[in-house]
């Protein structure tokens, strides 16, 4: 029969080992939870596709500037500094069909890509399957890239109309999931 | 007086039970923390109202398309495929007051609903009371639904102006809370 | 030699103390993780700067209304209630260069501030240094405030063009970090 004191020492050592185990275990679980929600594959995929489609939208601004300079067509008097005579300046304050086309494409991007970003972010928080989420993101981004090409060239209709509808459909599909997994 | 060994076995069993208790308890607490922040009632409410008001905004696009087709008024030459003669095509490239009204309403949505989404999301992260948050979300969404009706019918002023001001007020009130709970 | 029972009592007391320690410790760690991600300085800074720049954008709406009332220039027939005769009403439905200037500035805000919000939020989730993040946020917000002043006064070019480019640059720099820390 051993003495009490070594038994208590052994208990204390076991406690220490156990304490470490529980501590590590609970941390790992808490981080797994966080990883599941914040750093999941779906969030990473959304980040990437959202950034791509927003960059595409931002590139419409330099494209408008490019068309304004090559067509010499401006909206503000102070932008016509390259003109030499006052008559040239006035002539540059006009509406050009190519510039208006790029601006309509940009406006259509604002009207479609921003709803995708908002609803896509909320959709990501509902925890969808990675494959389903990727399908939605890729169909939307693909349809908007094709929409821009079809608008700027322009391609004959209904190519632009179909691209617009496919993008709307992907966003509506995500909105349906958001509304069916939340409550008022 | 019992032997030491059964006492240590009992201790070991107690450890196992205790380990399970602590493990479950710490997980539950960690998840409760997450639930408190990510899946709270306020976030769910924001998700739902944000999706509703963004869907409302998106529906302005098909409404514009509907008015363009019924009024036979388009902005792009390639959209006038339904015309038979080149003169008809040119005549369809015009500005229609009804189409412009829907487009102004859509533009006003972009200018008001997007700030609501951004500031509403940051407001949600400040942890407001559910009832206060619901009041803000419902007042905003209601004011924008009424704004659209008042713009499209149209209702006599100041109905549209008041709806616009009430929506702005709800967003400003949330922005005040965001700025007073954060720091530069 | 002491009896077994007091030893077990002492063990039980130690367990209780230990249980409390582990529990508190695991909570603290889980909350630290959350704090690291949700309530970090970078998220707080983003909240503040995003709210400031969105409020600036929202203020373009009342400014448009102010110019519309002082210039007596409206877009909708129902807004011309201040006119006494039908001829006055018709005369108020016109396009005013000052109103159009404010509206172009508002449109430019929509086209630049919304991408900043989306990409800035995703950038915040990549866990950047506080000083680097603050640099991006402050450069962007400063450039947009200067852009508005340069557009409304107006200041001679290239002041407005440079402000626009600096803002775009800050957003592109954040987008680069988002794309290089995520994967398709």
Short mmCIF file of N, CA and C in Angstrom, two decimals, chain A residues 23-167:
data_model
loop_
_atom_site.label_atom_id
_atom_site.label_comp_id
_atom_site.label_asym_id
_atom_site.label_seq_id
_atom_site.Cartn_x
_atom_site.Cartn_y
_atom_site.Cartn_z
N UNK A 23 -7.74 22.60 -22.40
CA UNK A 23 -7.52 23.96 -22.91
C UNK A 23 -7.31 23.93 -24.44
N UNK A 24 -6.41 23.03 -24.85
CA UNK A 24 -6.15 22.97 -26.29
C UNK A 24 -7.39 22.55 -27.06
N UNK A 25 -8.10 21.59 -26.48
CA UNK A 25 -9.26 21.06 -27.16
C UNK A 25 -10.32 22.15 -27.34
N UNK A 26 -10.56 22.91 -26.26
CA UNK A 26 -11.61 23.92 -26.35
C UNK A 26 -11.20 25.02 -27.33
N UNK A 27 -9.89 25.37 -27.32
CA UNK A 27 -9.43 26.36 -28.29
C UNK A 27 -9.65 25.88 -29.71
N UNK A 28 -9.24 24.61 -29.93
CA UNK A 28 -9.35 24.08 -31.27
C UNK A 28 -10.80 24.10 -31.75
N UNK A 29 -11.72 23.73 -30.82
CA UNK A 29 -13.13 23.71 -31.21
C UNK A 29 -13.61 25.12 -31.50
N UNK A 30 -13.25 26.07 -30.63
CA UNK A 30 -13.70 27.45 -30.85
C UNK A 30 -13.16 27.96 -32.18
N UNK A 31 -11.88 27.65 -32.46
CA UNK A 31 -11.32 28.13 -33.72
C UNK A 31 -11.95 27.42 -34.90
N UNK A 32 -12.28 26.13 -34.71
CA UNK A 32 -12.93 25.40 -35.80
C UNK A 32 -14.28 26.06 -36.12
N UNK A 33 -15.00 26.43 -35.05
CA UNK A 33 -16.27 27.12 -35.25
C UNK A 33 -16.06 28.38 -36.07
N UNK A 34 -15.07 29.17 -35.64
CA UNK A 34 -14.80 30.42 -36.33
C UNK A 34 -14.39 30.16 -37.77
N UNK A 35 -13.50 29.15 -37.92
CA UNK A 35 -13.04 28.82 -39.27
C UNK A 35 -14.23 28.43 -40.12
N UNK A 36 -15.12 27.65 -39.52
CA UNK A 36 -16.32 27.22 -40.25
C UNK A 36 -17.10 28.42 -40.77
N UNK A 37 -17.15 29.49 -39.95
CA UNK A 37 -18.00 30.61 -40.34
C UNK A 37 -17.22 31.67 -41.10
N UNK A 38 -16.06 32.05 -40.58
CA UNK A 38 -15.37 33.22 -41.17
C UNK A 38 -14.47 32.82 -42.33
N UNK A 39 -13.68 31.77 -42.14
CA UNK A 39 -12.67 31.45 -43.16
C UNK A 39 -13.06 30.27 -44.04
N UNK A 40 -14.35 29.99 -44.12
CA UNK A 40 -14.75 28.81 -44.88
C UNK A 40 -14.43 29.01 -46.36
N UNK A 41 -14.40 27.90 -47.07
CA UNK A 41 -14.16 27.92 -48.51
C UNK A 41 -15.16 28.82 -49.22
N UNK A 42 -16.42 28.81 -48.74
CA UNK A 42 -17.45 29.60 -49.41
C UNK A 42 -17.15 31.08 -49.28
N UNK A 43 -16.70 31.51 -48.07
CA UNK A 43 -16.37 32.93 -47.88
C UNK A 43 -15.18 33.31 -48.76
N UNK A 44 -14.18 32.43 -48.81
CA UNK A 44 -13.01 32.70 -49.66
C UNK A 44 -13.43 32.82 -51.13
N UNK A 45 -14.29 31.87 -51.57
CA UNK A 45 -14.74 31.92 -52.97
C UNK A 45 -15.53 33.20 -53.21
N UNK A 46 -16.42 33.57 -52.28
CA UNK A 46 -17.20 34.80 -52.45
C UNK A 46 -16.27 36.01 -52.54
N UNK A 47 -15.27 36.07 -51.62
CA UNK A 47 -14.31 37.18 -51.64
C UNK A 47 -13.69 37.33 -53.01
N UNK A 48 -13.23 36.20 -53.56
CA UNK A 48 -12.52 36.26 -54.84
C UNK A 48 -13.45 36.72 -55.96
N UNK A 49 -14.62 36.06 -56.09
CA UNK A 49 -15.51 36.40 -57.20
C UNK A 49 -16.08 37.80 -57.04
N UNK A 50 -16.39 38.22 -55.79
CA UNK A 50 -16.90 39.57 -55.58
C UNK A 50 -15.85 40.60 -55.99
N UNK A 51 -14.58 40.35 -55.62
CA UNK A 51 -13.53 41.30 -55.98
C UNK A 51 -13.36 41.37 -57.48
N UNK A 52 -13.40 40.20 -58.16
CA UNK A 52 -13.24 40.20 -59.63
C UNK A 52 -14.33 41.02 -60.29
N UNK A 53 -15.60 40.81 -59.88
CA UNK A 53 -16.71 41.46 -60.57
C UNK A 53 -16.76 42.95 -60.21
N UNK A 54 -16.31 43.32 -58.99
CA UNK A 54 -16.25 44.74 -58.64
C UNK A 54 -15.12 45.43 -59.39
N UNK A 55 -13.97 44.74 -59.56
CA UNK A 55 -12.89 45.32 -60.36
C UNK A 55 -13.35 45.53 -61.80
N UNK A 56 -14.09 44.55 -62.35
CA UNK A 56 -14.63 44.70 -63.70
C UNK A 56 -15.50 45.96 -63.78
N UNK A 57 -16.36 46.15 -62.75
CA UNK A 57 -17.24 47.33 -62.72
C UNK A 57 -16.40 48.61 -62.64
N UNK A 58 -15.34 48.60 -61.79
CA UNK A 58 -14.51 49.80 -61.65
C UNK A 58 -13.81 50.16 -62.96
N UNK A 59 -13.46 49.13 -63.77
CA UNK A 59 -12.74 49.40 -65.02
C UNK A 59 -13.60 50.16 -66.03
N UNK A 60 -14.93 50.22 -65.80
CA UNK A 60 -15.77 51.02 -66.69
C UNK A 60 -15.44 52.50 -66.56
N UNK A 61 -14.95 52.94 -65.39
CA UNK A 61 -14.61 54.36 -65.21
C UNK A 61 -13.45 54.78 -66.11
N UNK A 62 -12.28 54.08 -66.06
CA UNK A 62 -11.22 54.45 -67.01
C UNK A 62 -11.65 54.29 -68.46
N UNK A 63 -12.54 53.29 -68.75
CA UNK A 63 -12.99 53.12 -70.13
C UNK A 63 -13.80 54.34 -70.57
N UNK A 64 -14.66 54.87 -69.68
CA UNK A 64 -15.40 56.09 -70.00
C UNK A 64 -14.42 57.24 -70.25
N UNK A 65 -13.40 57.36 -69.39
CA UNK A 65 -12.41 58.43 -69.56
C UNK A 65 -11.70 58.28 -70.90
N UNK A 66 -11.34 57.02 -71.27
CA UNK A 66 -10.67 56.77 -72.54
C UNK A 66 -11.53 57.22 -73.72
N UNK A 67 -12.83 56.85 -73.70
CA UNK A 67 -13.72 57.24 -74.80
C UNK A 67 -13.91 58.76 -74.81
N UNK A 68 -14.00 59.39 -73.62
CA UNK A 68 -14.16 60.85 -73.57
C UNK A 68 -12.96 61.54 -74.21
N UNK A 69 -11.74 61.03 -73.96
CA UNK A 69 -10.55 61.70 -74.50
C UNK A 69 -10.40 61.43 -75.99
N UNK A 70 -10.65 60.17 -76.44
CA UNK A 70 -10.47 59.88 -77.86
C UNK A 70 -11.58 60.53 -78.69
N UNK A 71 -12.82 60.61 -78.14
CA UNK A 71 -13.93 61.26 -78.87
C UNK A 71 -13.98 62.76 -78.62
N UNK A 72 -13.11 63.27 -77.72
CA UNK A 72 -13.12 64.69 -77.34
C UNK A 72 -14.54 65.16 -77.01
N UNK A 73 -15.11 64.49 -76.02
CA UNK A 73 -16.50 64.74 -75.65
C UNK A 73 -16.56 64.76 -74.13
N UNK A 74 -16.82 65.94 -73.55
CA UNK A 74 -16.76 66.07 -72.09
C UNK A 74 -18.06 66.63 -71.53
N UNK A 75 -18.22 66.52 -70.21
CA UNK A 75 -19.44 67.00 -69.57
C UNK A 75 -19.22 68.29 -68.80
N UNK A 76 -17.95 68.61 -68.47
CA UNK A 76 -17.67 69.79 -67.66
C UNK A 76 -16.76 70.74 -68.43
N UNK A 77 -17.04 72.06 -68.32
CA UNK A 77 -16.24 73.08 -69.01
C UNK A 77 -14.77 72.99 -68.61
N UNK A 78 -14.47 72.69 -67.32
CA UNK A 78 -13.07 72.68 -66.88
C UNK A 78 -12.30 71.47 -67.42
N UNK A 79 -13.01 70.49 -68.04
CA UNK A 79 -12.31 69.32 -68.58
C UNK A 79 -11.80 69.56 -70.00
N UNK A 80 -12.17 70.70 -70.62
CA UNK A 80 -11.83 70.92 -72.03
C UNK A 80 -10.54 71.73 -72.18
N UNK A 81 -9.60 71.48 -71.28
CA UNK A 81 -8.35 72.25 -71.29
C UNK A 81 -7.51 72.03 -72.54
N UNK A 82 -7.71 70.89 -73.24
CA UNK A 82 -6.91 70.61 -74.43
C UNK A 82 -7.35 71.46 -75.62
N UNK A 83 -8.53 72.08 -75.55
CA UNK A 83 -9.01 72.92 -76.66
C UNK A 83 -8.26 74.25 -76.65
N UNK A 84 -8.03 74.82 -77.87
CA UNK A 84 -7.26 76.06 -77.96
C UNK A 84 -8.17 77.29 -77.99
N UNK A 85 -9.30 77.19 -78.69
CA UNK A 85 -10.20 78.35 -78.80
C UNK A 85 -11.48 78.10 -78.00
N UNK A 86 -12.17 79.16 -77.57
CA UNK A 86 -13.45 78.99 -76.85
C UNK A 86 -14.48 78.22 -77.66
N UNK A 87 -14.43 78.34 -79.01
CA UNK A 87 -15.41 77.60 -79.82
C UNK A 87 -15.13 76.10 -79.70
N UNK A 88 -13.82 75.71 -79.73
CA UNK A 88 -13.46 74.30 -79.56
C UNK A 88 -13.95 73.78 -78.21
N UNK A 89 -13.80 74.60 -77.18
CA UNK A 89 -14.23 74.19 -75.85
C UNK A 89 -15.73 73.88 -75.85
N UNK A 90 -16.51 74.78 -76.44
CA UNK A 90 -17.97 74.58 -76.46
C UNK A 90 -18.32 73.33 -77.26
N UNK A 91 -17.57 73.11 -78.37
CA UNK A 91 -17.87 71.95 -79.21
C UNK A 91 -17.60 70.64 -78.47
N UNK A 92 -16.66 70.68 -77.50
CA UNK A 92 -16.34 69.45 -76.75
C UNK A 92 -17.40 69.12 -75.69
N UNK A 93 -18.24 70.08 -75.35
CA UNK A 93 -19.30 69.82 -74.36
C UNK A 93 -20.50 69.21 -75.08
N UNK A 94 -20.38 67.94 -75.47
CA UNK A 94 -21.47 67.33 -76.22
C UNK A 94 -21.71 65.92 -75.71
N UNK A 95 -22.75 65.30 -76.26
CA UNK A 95 -23.08 63.92 -75.89
C UNK A 95 -22.66 63.03 -77.04
N UNK A 96 -21.80 62.04 -76.77
CA UNK A 96 -21.29 61.15 -77.81
C UNK A 96 -21.93 59.77 -77.65
N UNK A 97 -22.40 59.15 -78.75
CA UNK A 97 -23.09 57.85 -78.59
C UNK A 97 -22.19 56.76 -78.00
N UNK A 98 -20.88 56.75 -78.32
CA UNK A 98 -20.00 55.71 -77.77
C UNK A 98 -19.80 55.89 -76.26
N UNK A 99 -19.61 57.17 -75.86
CA UNK A 99 -19.46 57.43 -74.42
C UNK A 99 -20.74 57.04 -73.68
N UNK A 100 -21.90 57.39 -74.26
CA UNK A 100 -23.17 57.06 -73.60
C UNK A 100 -23.36 55.55 -73.49
N UNK A 101 -22.87 54.81 -74.49
CA UNK A 101 -22.97 53.34 -74.45
C UNK A 101 -22.18 52.79 -73.26
N UNK A 102 -20.94 53.26 -73.09
CA UNK A 102 -20.12 52.79 -71.96
C UNK A 102 -20.79 53.18 -70.64
N UNK A 103 -21.37 54.39 -70.58
CA UNK A 103 -22.00 54.84 -69.34
C UNK A 103 -23.25 54.02 -69.02
N UNK A 104 -24.02 53.63 -70.07
CA UNK A 104 -25.19 52.77 -69.81
C UNK A 104 -24.74 51.41 -69.30
N UNK A 105 -23.64 50.89 -69.86
CA UNK A 105 -23.11 49.60 -69.41
C UNK A 105 -22.68 49.70 -67.94
N UNK A 106 -22.02 50.80 -67.59
CA UNK A 106 -21.59 51.02 -66.21
C UNK A 106 -22.81 51.09 -65.28
N UNK A 107 -23.83 51.83 -65.72
CA UNK A 107 -25.05 51.96 -64.90
C UNK A 107 -25.71 50.59 -64.71
N UNK A 108 -25.75 49.78 -65.77
CA UNK A 108 -26.34 48.45 -65.66
C UNK A 108 -25.53 47.59 -64.69
N UNK A 109 -24.19 47.77 -64.68
CA UNK A 109 -23.36 47.06 -63.71
C UNK A 109 -23.75 47.46 -62.28
N UNK A 110 -23.87 48.78 -62.04
CA UNK A 110 -24.26 49.24 -60.70
C UNK A 110 -25.58 48.61 -60.28
N UNK A 111 -26.54 48.54 -61.23
CA UNK A 111 -27.87 48.04 -60.90
C UNK A 111 -27.91 46.54 -60.68
N UNK A 112 -26.90 45.80 -61.18
CA UNK A 112 -26.93 44.34 -61.07
C UNK A 112 -25.85 43.78 -60.16
N UNK A 113 -24.64 44.38 -60.18
CA UNK A 113 -23.54 43.81 -59.42
C UNK A 113 -23.69 44.13 -57.93
N UNK A 114 -24.19 45.32 -57.60
CA UNK A 114 -24.36 45.65 -56.18
C UNK A 114 -25.38 44.73 -55.50
N UNK A 115 -26.56 44.46 -56.11
CA UNK A 115 -27.45 43.45 -55.48
C UNK A 115 -26.78 42.09 -55.32
N UNK A 116 -25.96 41.68 -56.31
CA UNK A 116 -25.25 40.40 -56.19
C UNK A 116 -24.33 40.41 -54.97
N UNK A 117 -23.59 41.53 -54.76
CA UNK A 117 -22.66 41.60 -53.63
C UNK A 117 -23.43 41.49 -52.31
N UNK A 118 -24.53 42.25 -52.17
CA UNK A 118 -25.28 42.27 -50.91
C UNK A 118 -25.90 40.90 -50.65
N UNK A 119 -26.62 40.38 -51.65
CA UNK A 119 -27.33 39.11 -51.45
C UNK A 119 -26.33 37.96 -51.39
N UNK A 120 -25.24 38.04 -52.17
CA UNK A 120 -24.21 37.00 -52.11
C UNK A 120 -23.57 36.90 -50.74
N UNK A 121 -23.33 38.06 -50.10
CA UNK A 121 -22.73 38.06 -48.75
C UNK A 121 -23.68 37.41 -47.74
N UNK A 122 -24.97 37.77 -47.80
CA UNK A 122 -25.94 37.18 -46.88
C UNK A 122 -26.11 35.69 -47.18
N UNK A 123 -26.08 35.32 -48.47
CA UNK A 123 -26.17 33.92 -48.89
C UNK A 123 -25.00 33.12 -48.33
N UNK A 124 -23.79 33.71 -48.36
CA UNK A 124 -22.61 33.05 -47.83
C UNK A 124 -22.79 32.73 -46.35
N UNK A 125 -23.45 33.64 -45.60
CA UNK A 125 -23.66 33.43 -44.16
C UNK A 125 -24.68 32.33 -43.87
N UNK A 126 -25.49 31.91 -44.86
CA UNK A 126 -26.45 30.83 -44.62
C UNK A 126 -25.79 29.47 -44.69
N UNK A 127 -24.46 29.42 -45.00
CA UNK A 127 -23.74 28.15 -45.03
C UNK A 127 -24.16 27.22 -46.14
N UNK A 128 -24.11 27.66 -47.40
CA UNK A 128 -24.47 26.76 -48.51
C UNK A 128 -23.35 25.76 -48.80
N UNK A 129 -23.65 24.72 -49.59
CA UNK A 129 -22.60 23.81 -50.08
C UNK A 129 -21.62 24.60 -50.94
N UNK A 130 -20.34 24.20 -50.88
CA UNK A 130 -19.33 24.92 -51.67
C UNK A 130 -19.63 24.82 -53.15
N UNK A 131 -20.04 23.63 -53.62
CA UNK A 131 -20.26 23.45 -55.07
C UNK A 131 -21.44 24.28 -55.54
N UNK A 132 -22.52 24.32 -54.75
CA UNK A 132 -23.69 25.13 -55.12
C UNK A 132 -23.32 26.61 -55.14
N UNK A 133 -22.57 27.05 -54.11
CA UNK A 133 -22.18 28.45 -54.04
C UNK A 133 -21.30 28.82 -55.22
N UNK A 134 -20.31 27.96 -55.51
CA UNK A 134 -19.41 28.25 -56.64
C UNK A 134 -20.19 28.34 -57.95
N UNK A 135 -21.19 27.46 -58.11
CA UNK A 135 -22.01 27.50 -59.32
C UNK A 135 -22.68 28.87 -59.46
N UNK A 136 -23.30 29.35 -58.36
CA UNK A 136 -23.96 30.66 -58.40
C UNK A 136 -22.96 31.76 -58.74
N UNK A 137 -21.81 31.77 -58.03
CA UNK A 137 -20.84 32.85 -58.21
C UNK A 137 -20.30 32.85 -59.64
N UNK A 138 -19.96 31.64 -60.16
CA UNK A 138 -19.35 31.56 -61.48
C UNK A 138 -20.34 31.92 -62.58
N UNK A 139 -21.60 31.45 -62.43
CA UNK A 139 -22.61 31.80 -63.44
C UNK A 139 -22.80 33.32 -63.46
N UNK A 140 -22.88 33.95 -62.27
CA UNK A 140 -23.09 35.40 -62.23
C UNK A 140 -21.92 36.13 -62.86
N UNK A 141 -20.69 35.82 -62.40
CA UNK A 141 -19.51 36.56 -62.90
C UNK A 141 -19.36 36.34 -64.41
N UNK A 142 -19.55 35.10 -64.87
CA UNK A 142 -19.48 34.83 -66.30
C UNK A 142 -20.51 35.63 -67.09
N UNK A 143 -21.74 35.66 -66.58
CA UNK A 143 -22.80 36.37 -67.31
C UNK A 143 -22.51 37.87 -67.39
N UNK A 144 -21.91 38.44 -66.32
CA UNK A 144 -21.62 39.89 -66.35
C UNK A 144 -20.45 40.20 -67.28
N UNK A 145 -19.43 39.31 -67.31
CA UNK A 145 -18.32 39.54 -68.24
C UNK A 145 -18.84 39.50 -69.67
N UNK A 146 -19.70 38.51 -69.97
CA UNK A 146 -20.25 38.41 -71.32
C UNK A 146 -21.16 39.60 -71.61
N UNK A 147 -21.92 40.08 -70.59
CA UNK A 147 -22.80 41.24 -70.77
C UNK A 147 -22.01 42.46 -71.21
N UNK A 148 -20.85 42.68 -70.58
CA UNK A 148 -20.03 43.85 -70.93
C UNK A 148 -19.54 43.75 -72.37
N UNK A 149 -19.04 42.56 -72.75
CA UNK A 149 -18.58 42.37 -74.12
C UNK A 149 -19.73 42.63 -75.09
N UNK A 150 -20.91 42.04 -74.79
CA UNK A 150 -22.06 42.18 -75.68
C UNK A 150 -22.55 43.62 -75.75
N UNK A 151 -22.35 44.42 -74.68
CA UNK A 151 -22.81 45.81 -74.69
C UNK A 151 -21.84 46.71 -75.44
N UNK A 152 -20.53 46.49 -75.26
CA UNK A 152 -19.56 47.45 -75.79
C UNK A 152 -19.31 47.22 -77.29
N UNK A 153 -19.32 45.94 -77.75
CA UNK A 153 -18.93 45.70 -79.16
C UNK A 153 -19.82 46.41 -80.15
N UNK A 154 -21.14 46.37 -80.22
CA UNK A 154 -22.08 45.50 -79.51
C UNK A 154 -22.37 44.23 -80.30
N UNK A 155 -22.72 43.14 -79.58
CA UNK A 155 -23.20 41.92 -80.22
C UNK A 155 -24.70 42.08 -80.51
N UNK A 156 -25.22 41.38 -81.54
CA UNK A 156 -26.67 41.47 -81.78
C UNK A 156 -27.48 40.89 -80.63
N UNK A 157 -28.66 41.49 -80.42
CA UNK A 157 -29.56 40.94 -79.41
C UNK A 157 -30.04 39.57 -79.87
N UNK A 158 -30.48 38.63 -79.00
CA UNK A 158 -30.69 38.81 -77.56
C UNK A 158 -29.50 38.44 -76.69
N UNK A 159 -28.26 38.51 -77.20
CA UNK A 159 -27.12 38.07 -76.39
C UNK A 159 -27.02 38.90 -75.10
N UNK A 160 -27.14 40.25 -75.22
CA UNK A 160 -27.02 41.09 -74.02
C UNK A 160 -28.20 40.85 -73.08
N UNK A 161 -29.39 40.72 -73.65
CA UNK A 161 -30.58 40.49 -72.82
C UNK A 161 -30.49 39.18 -72.05
N UNK A 162 -29.99 38.12 -72.72
CA UNK A 162 -29.87 36.82 -72.05
C UNK A 162 -28.83 36.88 -70.93
N UNK A 163 -27.69 37.56 -71.19
CA UNK A 163 -26.66 37.68 -70.16
C UNK A 163 -27.22 38.38 -68.93
N UNK A 164 -28.02 39.43 -69.16
CA UNK A 164 -28.63 40.18 -68.05
C UNK A 164 -29.59 39.27 -67.26
N UNK A 165 -30.40 38.46 -67.99
CA UNK A 165 -31.37 37.59 -67.32
C UNK A 165 -30.68 36.50 -66.51
N UNK A 166 -29.60 35.91 -67.06
CA UNK A 166 -28.90 34.85 -66.34
C UNK A 166 -28.32 35.40 -65.03
N UNK A 167 -27.73 36.60 -65.09
CA UNK A 167 -27.19 37.22 -63.88
C UNK A 167 -28.28 37.49 -62.85
#
